[in-house]
Coordinates of C-alpha atoms and ligand atoms in Angstrom, one line a residue:
X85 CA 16.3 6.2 -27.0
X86 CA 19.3 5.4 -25.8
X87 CA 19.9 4.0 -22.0
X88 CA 22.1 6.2 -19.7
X89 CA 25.0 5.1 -19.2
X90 CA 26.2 4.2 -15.1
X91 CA 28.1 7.5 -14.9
X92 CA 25.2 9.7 -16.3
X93 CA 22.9 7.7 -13.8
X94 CA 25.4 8.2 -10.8
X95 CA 25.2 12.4 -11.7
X96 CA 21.0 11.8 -11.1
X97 CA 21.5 10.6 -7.7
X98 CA 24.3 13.1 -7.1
X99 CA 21.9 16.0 -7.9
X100 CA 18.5 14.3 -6.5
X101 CA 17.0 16.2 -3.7
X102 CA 15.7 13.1 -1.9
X103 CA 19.3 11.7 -1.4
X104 CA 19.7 12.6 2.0
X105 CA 16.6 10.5 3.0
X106 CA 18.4 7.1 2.1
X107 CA 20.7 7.6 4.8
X108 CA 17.9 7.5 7.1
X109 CA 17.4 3.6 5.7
X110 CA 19.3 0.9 7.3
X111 CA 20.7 -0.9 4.2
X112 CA 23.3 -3.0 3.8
X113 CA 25.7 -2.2 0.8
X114 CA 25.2 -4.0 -2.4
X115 CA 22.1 -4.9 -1.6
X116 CA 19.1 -3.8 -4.8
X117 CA 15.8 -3.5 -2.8
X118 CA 13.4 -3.4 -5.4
X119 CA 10.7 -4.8 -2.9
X120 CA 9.6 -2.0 -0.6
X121 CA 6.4 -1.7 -2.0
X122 CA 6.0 -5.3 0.1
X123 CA 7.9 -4.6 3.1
X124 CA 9.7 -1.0 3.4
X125 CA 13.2 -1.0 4.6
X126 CA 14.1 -0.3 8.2
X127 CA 14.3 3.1 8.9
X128 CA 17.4 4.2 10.9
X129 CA 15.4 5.8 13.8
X130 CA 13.2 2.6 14.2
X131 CA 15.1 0.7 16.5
X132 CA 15.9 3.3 19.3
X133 CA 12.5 4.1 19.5
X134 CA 11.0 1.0 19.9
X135 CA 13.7 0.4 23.0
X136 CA 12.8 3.0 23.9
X137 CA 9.0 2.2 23.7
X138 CA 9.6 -0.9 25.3
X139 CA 12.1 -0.1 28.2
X140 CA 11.4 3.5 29.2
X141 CA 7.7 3.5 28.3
X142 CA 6.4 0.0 29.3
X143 CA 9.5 -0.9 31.2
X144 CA 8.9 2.1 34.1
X145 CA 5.7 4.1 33.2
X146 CA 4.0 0.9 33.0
X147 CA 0.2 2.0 32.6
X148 CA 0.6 5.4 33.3
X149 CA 2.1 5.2 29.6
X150 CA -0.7 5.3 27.9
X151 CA -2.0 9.0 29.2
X152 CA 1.9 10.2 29.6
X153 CA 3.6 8.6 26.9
X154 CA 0.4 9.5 24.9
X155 CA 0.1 5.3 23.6
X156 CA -4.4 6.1 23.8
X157 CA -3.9 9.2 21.4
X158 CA -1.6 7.3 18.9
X159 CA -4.0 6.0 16.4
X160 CA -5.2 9.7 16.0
X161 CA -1.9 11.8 16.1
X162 CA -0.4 9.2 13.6
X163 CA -3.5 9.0 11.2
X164 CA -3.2 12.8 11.1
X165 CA 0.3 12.5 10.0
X166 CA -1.1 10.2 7.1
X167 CA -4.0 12.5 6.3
X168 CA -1.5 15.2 5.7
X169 CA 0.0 12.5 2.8
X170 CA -3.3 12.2 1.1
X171 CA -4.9 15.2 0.8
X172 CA -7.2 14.5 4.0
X173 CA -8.4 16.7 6.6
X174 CA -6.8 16.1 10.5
X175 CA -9.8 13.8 11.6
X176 CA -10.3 12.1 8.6
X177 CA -7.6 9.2 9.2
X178 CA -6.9 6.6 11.9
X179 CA -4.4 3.7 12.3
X180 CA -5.9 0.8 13.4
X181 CA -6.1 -3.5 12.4
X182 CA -5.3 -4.4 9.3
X183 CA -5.6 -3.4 6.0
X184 CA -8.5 -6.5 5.5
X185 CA -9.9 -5.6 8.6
X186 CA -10.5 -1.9 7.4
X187 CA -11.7 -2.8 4.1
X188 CA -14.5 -4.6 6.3
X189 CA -15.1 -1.4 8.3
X190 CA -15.4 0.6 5.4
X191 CA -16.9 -1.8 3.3
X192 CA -19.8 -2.4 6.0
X193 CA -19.8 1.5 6.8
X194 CA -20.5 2.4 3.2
X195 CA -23.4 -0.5 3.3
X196 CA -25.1 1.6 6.0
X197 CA -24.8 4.4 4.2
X198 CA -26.7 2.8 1.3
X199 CA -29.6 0.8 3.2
X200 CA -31.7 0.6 -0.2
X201 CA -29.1 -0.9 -2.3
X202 CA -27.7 -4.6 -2.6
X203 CA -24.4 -4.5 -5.0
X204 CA -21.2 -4.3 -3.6
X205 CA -18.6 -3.7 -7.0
X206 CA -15.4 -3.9 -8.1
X207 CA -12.5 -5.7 -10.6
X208 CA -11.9 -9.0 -11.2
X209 CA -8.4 -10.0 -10.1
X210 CA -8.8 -6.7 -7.5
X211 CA -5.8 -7.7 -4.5
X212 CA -7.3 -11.4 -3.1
X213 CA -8.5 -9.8 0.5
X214 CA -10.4 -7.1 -1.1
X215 CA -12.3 -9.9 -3.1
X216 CA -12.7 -12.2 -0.2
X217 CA -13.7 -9.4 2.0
X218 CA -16.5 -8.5 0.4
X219 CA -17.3 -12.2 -0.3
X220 CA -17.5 -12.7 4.0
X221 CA -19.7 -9.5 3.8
X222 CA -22.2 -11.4 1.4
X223 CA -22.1 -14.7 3.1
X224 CA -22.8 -13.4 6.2
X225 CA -25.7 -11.1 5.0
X226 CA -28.1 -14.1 4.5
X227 CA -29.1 -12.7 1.2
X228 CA -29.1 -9.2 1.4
X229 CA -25.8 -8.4 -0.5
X230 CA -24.1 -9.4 -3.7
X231 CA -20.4 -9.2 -4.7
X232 CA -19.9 -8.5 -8.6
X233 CA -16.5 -8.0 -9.5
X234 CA -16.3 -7.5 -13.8
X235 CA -13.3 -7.0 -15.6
X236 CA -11.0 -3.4 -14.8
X237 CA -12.9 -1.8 -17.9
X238 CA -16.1 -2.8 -17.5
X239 CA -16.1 -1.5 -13.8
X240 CA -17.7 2.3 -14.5
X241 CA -20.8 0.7 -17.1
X242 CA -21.6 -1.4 -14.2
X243 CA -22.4 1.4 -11.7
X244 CA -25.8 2.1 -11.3
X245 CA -29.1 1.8 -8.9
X246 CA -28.4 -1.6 -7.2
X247 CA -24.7 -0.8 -6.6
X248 CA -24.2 0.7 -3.1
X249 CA -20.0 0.8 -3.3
X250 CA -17.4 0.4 -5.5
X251 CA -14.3 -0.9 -4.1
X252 CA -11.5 -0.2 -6.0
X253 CA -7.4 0.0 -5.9
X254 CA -5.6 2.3 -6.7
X255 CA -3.0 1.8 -8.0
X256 CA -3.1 -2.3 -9.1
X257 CA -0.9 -4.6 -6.7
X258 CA 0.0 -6.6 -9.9
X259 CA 0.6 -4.6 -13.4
X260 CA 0.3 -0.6 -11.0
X261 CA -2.0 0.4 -13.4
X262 CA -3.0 3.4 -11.5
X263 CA -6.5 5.0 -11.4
X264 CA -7.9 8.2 -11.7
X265 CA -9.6 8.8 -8.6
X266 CA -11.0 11.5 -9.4
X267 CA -12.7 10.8 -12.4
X268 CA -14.1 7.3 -11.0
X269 CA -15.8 9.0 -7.8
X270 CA -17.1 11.6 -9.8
X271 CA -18.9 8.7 -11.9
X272 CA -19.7 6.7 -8.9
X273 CA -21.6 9.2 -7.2
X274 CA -23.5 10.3 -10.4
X275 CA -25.3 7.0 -9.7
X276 CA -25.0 7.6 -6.0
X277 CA -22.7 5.1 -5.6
X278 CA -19.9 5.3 -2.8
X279 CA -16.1 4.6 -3.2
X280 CA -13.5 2.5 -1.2
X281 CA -10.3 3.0 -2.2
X282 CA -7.6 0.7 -1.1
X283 CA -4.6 3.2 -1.3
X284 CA -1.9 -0.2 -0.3
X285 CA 0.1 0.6 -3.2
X286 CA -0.5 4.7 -3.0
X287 CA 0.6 6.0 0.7
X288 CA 3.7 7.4 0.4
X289 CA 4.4 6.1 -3.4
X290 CA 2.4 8.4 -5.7
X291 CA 0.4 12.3 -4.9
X292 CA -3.2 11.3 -3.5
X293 CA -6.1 14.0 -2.9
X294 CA -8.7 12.2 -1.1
X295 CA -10.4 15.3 -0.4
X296 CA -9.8 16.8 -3.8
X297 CA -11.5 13.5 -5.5
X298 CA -14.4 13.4 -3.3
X299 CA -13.2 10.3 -2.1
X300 CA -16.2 8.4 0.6
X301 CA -13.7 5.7 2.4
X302 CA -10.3 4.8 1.8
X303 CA -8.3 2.3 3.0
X304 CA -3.9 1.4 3.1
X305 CA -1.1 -0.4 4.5
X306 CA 2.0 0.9 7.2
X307 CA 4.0 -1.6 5.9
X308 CA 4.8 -0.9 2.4
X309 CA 5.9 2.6 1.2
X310 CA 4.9 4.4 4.5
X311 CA 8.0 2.0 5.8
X312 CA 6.2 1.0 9.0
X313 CA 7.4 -2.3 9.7
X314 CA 6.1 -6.1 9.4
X315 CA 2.3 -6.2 10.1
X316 CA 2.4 -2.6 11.2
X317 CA -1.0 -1.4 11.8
X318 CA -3.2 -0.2 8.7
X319 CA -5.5 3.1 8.0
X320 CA -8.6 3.6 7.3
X321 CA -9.9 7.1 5.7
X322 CA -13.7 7.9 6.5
X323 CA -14.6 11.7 4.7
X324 CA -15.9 14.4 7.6
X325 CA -19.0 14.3 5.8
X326 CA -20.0 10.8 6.2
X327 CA -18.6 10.2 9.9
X328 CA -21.5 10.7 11.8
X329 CA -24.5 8.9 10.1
X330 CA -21.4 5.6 9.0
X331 CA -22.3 2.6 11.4
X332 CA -19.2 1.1 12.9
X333 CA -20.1 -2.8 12.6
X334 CA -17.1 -3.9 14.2
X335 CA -18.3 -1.6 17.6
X336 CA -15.2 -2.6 20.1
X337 CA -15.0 -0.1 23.0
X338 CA -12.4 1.7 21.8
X339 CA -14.7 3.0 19.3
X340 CA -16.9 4.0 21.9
X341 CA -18.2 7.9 22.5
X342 CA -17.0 7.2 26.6
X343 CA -14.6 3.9 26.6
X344 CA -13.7 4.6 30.1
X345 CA -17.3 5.2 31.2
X346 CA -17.9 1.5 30.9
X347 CA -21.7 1.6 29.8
X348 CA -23.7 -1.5 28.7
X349 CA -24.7 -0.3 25.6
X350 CA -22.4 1.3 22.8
X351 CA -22.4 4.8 21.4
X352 CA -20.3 5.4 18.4
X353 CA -17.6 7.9 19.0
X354 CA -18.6 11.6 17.0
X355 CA -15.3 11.3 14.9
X356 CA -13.1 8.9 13.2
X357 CA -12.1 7.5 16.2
X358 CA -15.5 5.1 16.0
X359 CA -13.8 3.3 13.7
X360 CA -11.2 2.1 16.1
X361 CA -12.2 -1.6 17.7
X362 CA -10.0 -2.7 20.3
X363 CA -6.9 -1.4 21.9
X364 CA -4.4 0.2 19.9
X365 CA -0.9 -2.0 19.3
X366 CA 1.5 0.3 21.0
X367 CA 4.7 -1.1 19.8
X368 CA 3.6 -1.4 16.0
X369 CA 2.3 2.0 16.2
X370 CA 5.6 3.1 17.4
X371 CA 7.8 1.7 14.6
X372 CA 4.8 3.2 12.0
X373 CA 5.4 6.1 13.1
X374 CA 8.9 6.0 12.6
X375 CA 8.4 6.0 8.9
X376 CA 5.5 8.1 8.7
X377 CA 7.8 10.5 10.1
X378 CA 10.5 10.0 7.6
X379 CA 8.0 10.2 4.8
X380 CA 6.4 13.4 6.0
X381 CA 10.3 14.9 5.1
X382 CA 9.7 14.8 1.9
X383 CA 7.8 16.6 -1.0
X384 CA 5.7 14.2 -2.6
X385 CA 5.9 16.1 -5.9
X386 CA 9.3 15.0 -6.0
X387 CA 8.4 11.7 -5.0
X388 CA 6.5 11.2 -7.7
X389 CA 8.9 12.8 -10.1
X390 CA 11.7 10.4 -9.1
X391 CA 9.4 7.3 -9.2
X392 CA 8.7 8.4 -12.2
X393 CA 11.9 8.5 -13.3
X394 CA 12.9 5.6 -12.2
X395 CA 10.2 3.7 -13.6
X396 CA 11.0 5.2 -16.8
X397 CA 15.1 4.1 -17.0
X398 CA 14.4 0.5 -15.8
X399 CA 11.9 -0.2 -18.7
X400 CA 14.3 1.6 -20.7
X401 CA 17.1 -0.6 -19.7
X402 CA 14.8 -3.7 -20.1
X403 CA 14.3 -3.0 -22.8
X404 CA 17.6 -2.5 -24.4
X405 CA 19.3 -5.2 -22.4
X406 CA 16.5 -7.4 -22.1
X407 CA 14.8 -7.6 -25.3
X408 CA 14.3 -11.4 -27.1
X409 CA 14.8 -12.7 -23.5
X410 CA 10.8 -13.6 -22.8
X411 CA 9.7 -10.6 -20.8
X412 CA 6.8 -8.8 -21.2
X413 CA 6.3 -5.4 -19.6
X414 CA 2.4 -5.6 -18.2
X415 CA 3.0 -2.2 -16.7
X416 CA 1.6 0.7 -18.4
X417 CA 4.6 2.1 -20.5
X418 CA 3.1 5.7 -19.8
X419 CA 3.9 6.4 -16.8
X420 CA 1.3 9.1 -16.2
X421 CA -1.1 5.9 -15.7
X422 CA 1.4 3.7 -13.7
X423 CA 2.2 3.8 -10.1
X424 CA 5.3 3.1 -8.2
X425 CA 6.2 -0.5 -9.4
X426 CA 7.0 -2.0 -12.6
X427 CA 5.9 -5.6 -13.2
X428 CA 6.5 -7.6 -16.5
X429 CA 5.5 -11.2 -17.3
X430 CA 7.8 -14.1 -17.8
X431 CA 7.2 -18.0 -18.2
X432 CA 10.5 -18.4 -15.5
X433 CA 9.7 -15.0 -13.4
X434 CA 9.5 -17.6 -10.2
X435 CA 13.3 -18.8 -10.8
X436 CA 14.5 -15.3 -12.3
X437 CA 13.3 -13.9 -8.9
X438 CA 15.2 -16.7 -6.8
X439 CA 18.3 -16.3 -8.4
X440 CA 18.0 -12.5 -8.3
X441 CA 17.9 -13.3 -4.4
X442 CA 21.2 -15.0 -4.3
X443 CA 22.6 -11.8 -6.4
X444 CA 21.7 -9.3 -3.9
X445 CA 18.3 -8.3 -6.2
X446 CA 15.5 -8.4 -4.1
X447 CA 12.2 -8.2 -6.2
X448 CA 9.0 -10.5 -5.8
X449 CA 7.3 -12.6 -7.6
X450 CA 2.9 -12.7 -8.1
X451 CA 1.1 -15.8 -9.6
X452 CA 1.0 -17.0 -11.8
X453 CA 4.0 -15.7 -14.0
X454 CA 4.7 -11.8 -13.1
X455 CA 8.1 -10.5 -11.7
X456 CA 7.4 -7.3 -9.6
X457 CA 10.0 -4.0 -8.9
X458 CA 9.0 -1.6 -6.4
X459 CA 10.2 1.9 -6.7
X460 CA 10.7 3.6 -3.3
X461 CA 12.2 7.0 -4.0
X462 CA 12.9 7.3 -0.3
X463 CA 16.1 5.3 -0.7
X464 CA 16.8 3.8 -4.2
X465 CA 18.4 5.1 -6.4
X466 CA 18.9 5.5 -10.4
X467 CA 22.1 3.6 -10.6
X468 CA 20.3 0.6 -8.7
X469 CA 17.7 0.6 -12.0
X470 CA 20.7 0.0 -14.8
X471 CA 22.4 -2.6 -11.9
X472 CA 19.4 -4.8 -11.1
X473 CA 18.8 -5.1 -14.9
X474 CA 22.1 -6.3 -15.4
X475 CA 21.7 -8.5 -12.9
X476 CA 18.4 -9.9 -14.4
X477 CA 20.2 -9.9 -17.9
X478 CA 23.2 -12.1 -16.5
X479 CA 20.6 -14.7 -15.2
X480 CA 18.7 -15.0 -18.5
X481 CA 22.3 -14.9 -20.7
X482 CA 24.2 -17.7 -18.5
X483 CA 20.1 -20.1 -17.3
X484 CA 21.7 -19.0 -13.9
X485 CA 17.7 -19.5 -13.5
X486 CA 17.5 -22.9 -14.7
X487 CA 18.7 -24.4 -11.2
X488 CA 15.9 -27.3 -8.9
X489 CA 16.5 -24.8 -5.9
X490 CA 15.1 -22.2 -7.8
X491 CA 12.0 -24.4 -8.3
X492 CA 10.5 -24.7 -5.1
X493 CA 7.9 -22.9 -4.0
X494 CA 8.1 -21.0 -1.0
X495 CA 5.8 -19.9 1.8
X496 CA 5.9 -16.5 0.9
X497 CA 6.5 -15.2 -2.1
Ligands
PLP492 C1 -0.8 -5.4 0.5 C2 -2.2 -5.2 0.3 C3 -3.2 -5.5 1.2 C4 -2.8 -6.2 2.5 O1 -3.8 -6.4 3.5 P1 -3.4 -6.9 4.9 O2 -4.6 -6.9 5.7 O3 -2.4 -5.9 5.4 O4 -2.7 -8.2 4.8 C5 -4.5 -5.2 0.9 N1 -4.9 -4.7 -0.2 C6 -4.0 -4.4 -1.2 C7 -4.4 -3.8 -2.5 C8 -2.6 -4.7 -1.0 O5 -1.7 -4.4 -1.9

């Protein structure tokens, strides 16, 4: 098949109906952001509201802010916003902690659920929290609990009468292989097994129906294609059906049936809201919304459609204009199985990545040799495929790579 050429592309985005929403992105020009699947790019609207937040809110309402500027129902009105984005009911979502902090919470909610049963399962090379999560579960249980993660294929012959969840991600931080959640609760719970799923890589990237799949708990990021901000707060997804008999472990106040009653002893809230700990982070909640917002303007079907297709022209292009140069595509080439991000393997993909940098290619780079591409149909767009593949094809023709800066390993990566 032969690649579009930069005209052909240029008539996609011209007739794309998500076009609009990239104008709501602060971006500066010539800049390829293939890396909002990491961090998501700064919406437009972001910064006026958190002044606002900050000067108007905080600034004169002071603690009156939290009944009048409605800070103590944020975690609730925003987590319905998400629900609406994956097929949960209003009540089913909150925003609260972290990502690794909710995986705990759900993780430990799940257990309780489950009082008979020891295993908790999932995939080897799962995202490193979701391991080490469940591996602080285990240590701290004296005993009680086990951690097995087997390899991705192995994961549904493992369920059975020990395993009390199955902690899976969606859609796989490094190759976005993506799962069928359907299909995999559906086999959990024929051995009454409960899921997790960590939806990091799903919010806002491809169509999710938590309620559709059955799903038990679920778990995501604000930061990444929800656009939220860095270190905005997380969600965590707890089905109607399991909210009053899940124990909240982490059991803050906030969580509490009567915070403001102040009573010795706790009492879970009735709804999702036990699964809130402490008090909400007001200014991250206000930037997260910001995106959630944006997001909730647009039709995830065609989100998906244009991930798709974007997915599909930059392996196209690699391929063409990248062939014989060491890369090796460790995404699914189907894109029915793959999420939003493309990821292929190369023995230089740390260097490649660094010089990208300095070319105005943003991409990452995941140990030990993958080069990652996140596609945000929010605000990229089909000519920034066939350009960022040139650029990547310009650093392998001229070693632009092959440079001692390049070398060094940075904090983040
Ligand atoms: C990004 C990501 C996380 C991040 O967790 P934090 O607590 O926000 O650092 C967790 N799980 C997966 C699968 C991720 O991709």
């Amino acid at each position: 098949m032969t690649v579009p050429t930069r005209d052909a592309a240029a008539a996609l985005d011209a007739a794309d109906p998500l076009r609009r929403l990239r104008d709501a992105f602060a971006l500066r020009e010539g800049l390829m952001y293939l890396d909002g699947n990491s961090l998501g790019a700064l919406p437009r609207a972001t910064a006026a509201r958190i002044a606002d937040t900050v000067t108007r809110e905080w600034g004169e309402g002071l603690i009156t802010s939290w009944v009048d500027a409605d800070w103590v129902g944020a975690p609730r009105r925003i987590g319905d916003k998400i629900a609406r984005l994956l097929g949960a009911t209003p009540g089913e979502v909150i925003v609260a902690d972290s990502t690794s902090v909710n995986l705990f919470k759900a993780l430990t909610a799940a257990l309780s659920l489950r009082p008979g049963r020891s295993v908790i399962l999932s995939e080897r090379g799962n995202f490193p929290t979701d391991l080490y999560m469940m591996q602080g579960i285990a240590a701290f249980s004296g005993g009680r609990i086990r951690v097995e993660a087997v390899d991705a294929d192995a994961v549904l012959d493992r369920l059975g009468d020990d395993v009390a969840v199955l902690l899976l991600t969606q859609v796989h931080y490094k190759s976005g292989r993506m799962r069928d959640m359907a299909a995999v609760t559906r086999r959990a719970h024929e051995r009454g097994v409960l899921t997790v799923w960590d939806l990091s890589h799903s919010a806002g990237a491809v169509p999710v129906d938590l309620n559709g799949a059955g799903a038990d708990f679920a778990v995501g990021c604000g930061y990444k294609f929800l656009n939220g901000g860095p270190g905005a707060p997380a969600f965590v997804y707890v089905a109607a059906r399991h909210q009053g008999a899940a124990v909240p472990v982490l059991s803050g106040w906030f969580g509490h049936a009567a915070p403001f009653a102040f009573e010795d002893d706790y009492r879970p809230a009735a709804g999702i809201e036990r699964f809130l700990c402490g008090t909400p982070p007001v200014l991250g909640l206000a930037a997260l919304e910001c995106g959630v917002d944006l997001m909730a303007q647009a039709d995830m079907g065609e989100v998906r459609a244009k991930s798709v297709a974007l997915g599909d022209l930059f392996v196209q292009a690699m391929d063409a204009r990248c062939a014989g140069m060491g890369f090796t595509l460790v995404s699914p080439r189907d894109a029915r199985s793959r999420g939003s991000h493309v990821s292929y393997a190369h023995a230089h993909g740390y260097e490649i990545i660094q010089a990208a940098k300095a070319r105005g290619l943003i991409g990452d780079f995941r140990a030990p040799d993958i080069l990652r591409f996140g596609l945000t149909p929010l605000y990229l767009r089909h000519v920034d495929m066939l350009d960022a593949v040139e650029v990547i094809r310009d650093i392998c023709v001229t070693r632009a790579w092959d440079r001692p800066e390049y070398r060094e390993r940075a904090a983040v990566t």
